[in-house]
C-alpha cells in the first residue's frame, strides 16, 4: 500500500491550549508540534500530534523510561521509531492495510471539546487528542469514526493512555479493527530483563508463521529475536530490570492480548531507523486487541486503556516481589 499524502502540520499548529503549567504546546524535532505534560513532582511526558505519538516519559528524577531510537525519523509518512506508536485500525500485517494501520502516521489535533471522560483524571497534566478520517483515508478504509486519545500523567508519575473509538458511519455499516499500544520500554540490558505475567499462556509466534504455542512456566527472559502475541493475558504484566532496580507495571483494560517484541541483532541491522546495538536497550510489550477483532456498530464506542508505572525495585531484597505486584490491585 503506497504512502498517502499526509496533511501538513499546519492544521496542527492552529491548536489552542488553555494556559497551564502542566500542559504546553512546543516545537519538537523538525518543527513538528508536540504537547509537553508536567506533573508537579517532576515527572513529564511528551506527545507529538503526528501520530498522537508519546516519545518521552520521565520519572520525577528526570530519567527517561521509554526507548526512542537515535536514528528515529520525525519525517511523515514514516512513523517515529520508539516511544508509543498507536496501531489502528490494523495491528501488524493482520489485514490489507499498511503495517500497523495509519493512525501512527496521521496528524491528530487537540480535542478542545471532548465528551465527558468515563473516569476522573486525578491530575491536571493531561491532554485530549482526536483523529477523524480524511477523504484520502476514507478511500483506504471506508469508515467514519472519531478516535479520541487522552494522555495523562498521574500524581505519582504513572502514564495513562485511554483510547475511545466511536463508529460515526451514517450508512448503518459496522466496522472492525485490531489495535495496540506498541510501547518501547527502555531497559538497561535486554539479557538481564524478565517479564512476569505471561507464563503458561497461549501465543502466536510471528517468527513461525503465526503458529500457536503455549509458553513455559517461568518468567520470560531474552537471548534472541522474539515476536510473540500472547492471548487473553492477565490485566497486569511486569517487566523487571534488575540492573536499573526498576519494575515497569503495565495495567490494561479492554486490551486482552499482549505482544512481546525485540528484533535482536540481524533485524536491528536491517532497520534504517534503528541502531545496530539498540536492541540491547529496548523491549516492546504491547497491550493489544488482536485475536478477537473489535466490531462497532454505528453509534457504538470502544475503550482501550493502558496505565504504565515504573517502580523502584530491589528484587533481591524482596522489596518488590513481582508476584505480589501482579496479585495486588
Ligand atoms: O509488534 C511487533 C511487530 O509487529 C514486529 O513484527 C515488527 O515488525 C515490529 O512490530 C515493528 O514494526 P514496524 O512497522 O514499526 O517496523
mmCIF file of C-alpha atoms and ligand atoms in Angstrom, residues 78-82 85 87 91-94 98-101 104 180-184 206-207 225-229 259-263 267 271 273 284-286 290, ligand 1:
data_model
loop_
_atom_site.group_PDB
_atom_site.id
_atom_site.type_symbol
_atom_site.label_atom_id
_atom_site.label_comp_id
_atom_site.label_asym_id
_atom_site.label_seq_id
_atom_site.Cartn_x
_atom_site.Cartn_y
_atom_site.Cartn_z
ATOM 1 C CA UNK A 78 7.426 7.407 8.257
ATOM 2 C CA UNK A 79 6.324 6.507 11.801
ATOM 3 C CA UNK A 80 8.595 7.532 14.705
ATOM 4 C CA UNK A 81 10.777 4.593 15.854
ATOM 5 C CA UNK A 82 10.230 4.208 19.571
ATOM 6 C CA UNK A 85 3.158 4.210 18.384
ATOM 7 C CA UNK A 87 -1.525 0.667 15.856
ATOM 8 C CA UNK A 91 -2.184 -4.453 14.028
ATOM 9 C CA UNK A 92 0.867 -5.587 12.077
ATOM 10 C CA UNK A 93 0.004 -7.430 8.885
ATOM 11 C CA UNK A 94 -3.337 -8.673 10.229
ATOM 12 C CA UNK A 98 -0.221 -0.844 5.652
ATOM 13 C CA UNK A 99 1.728 -2.420 8.551
ATOM 14 C CA UNK A 100 0.155 -1.359 11.860
ATOM 15 C CA UNK A 101 -2.531 0.734 10.135
ATOM 16 C CA UNK A 104 0.602 6.417 13.669
ATOM 17 C CA UNK A 180 -2.109 -1.993 20.015
ATOM 18 C CA UNK A 181 -0.176 0.457 22.154
ATOM 19 C CA UNK A 182 3.211 -0.504 20.664
ATOM 20 C CA UNK A 183 5.205 0.568 23.728
ATOM 21 C CA UNK A 184 9.029 0.601 23.580
ATOM 22 C CA UNK A 206 5.152 -14.268 14.365
ATOM 23 C CA UNK A 207 8.541 -15.821 13.601
ATOM 24 C CA UNK A 225 14.773 -12.290 18.448
ATOM 25 C CA UNK A 226 11.239 -12.549 19.814
ATOM 26 C CA UNK A 227 7.917 -11.604 18.190
ATOM 27 C CA UNK A 228 5.018 -13.233 20.030
ATOM 28 C CA UNK A 229 1.355 -12.354 20.504
ATOM 29 C CA UNK A 259 2.745 -8.545 22.092
ATOM 30 C CA UNK A 260 6.384 -9.042 23.087
ATOM 31 C CA UNK A 261 8.982 -7.916 20.552
ATOM 32 C CA UNK A 262 12.736 -7.495 20.319
ATOM 33 C CA UNK A 263 14.332 -7.504 16.827
ATOM 34 C CA UNK A 267 16.641 -7.319 12.286
ATOM 35 C CA UNK A 271 16.062 -1.360 10.065
ATOM 36 C CA UNK A 273 15.753 3.951 11.594
ATOM 37 C CA UNK A 284 8.339 -3.806 23.368
ATOM 38 C CA UNK A 285 5.490 -5.099 25.498
ATOM 39 C CA UNK A 286 2.307 -4.035 23.773
ATOM 40 C CA UNK A 290 -5.653 -8.761 18.006
HETATM 41 O O1 LIG B 1 4.851 -5.526 17.356
HETATM 42 C C1 LIG B 1 5.785 -6.339 16.797
HETATM 43 C C2 LIG B 1 5.868 -6.062 15.301
HETATM 44 O O2 LIG B 1 4.655 -6.320 14.689
HETATM 45 C C3 LIG B 1 7.036 -6.831 14.690
HETATM 46 O O3 LIG B 1 6.589 -7.853 13.838
HETATM 47 C C4 LIG B 1 7.865 -5.761 13.985
HETATM 48 O O4 LIG B 1 7.527 -5.632 12.679
HETATM 49 C C5 LIG B 1 7.516 -4.534 14.806
HETATM 50 O O5 LIG B 1 6.166 -4.665 15.086
HETATM 51 C C6 LIG B 1 7.861 -3.201 14.208
HETATM 52 O O6 LIG B 1 7.044 -2.860 13.175
HETATM 53 P P1 LIG B 1 7.307 -1.502 12.344
HETATM 54 O O7 LIG B 1 6.259 -1.446 11.305
HETATM 55 O O8 LIG B 1 7.213 -0.362 13.330
HETATM 56 O O9 LIG B 1 8.700 -1.603 11.790
#
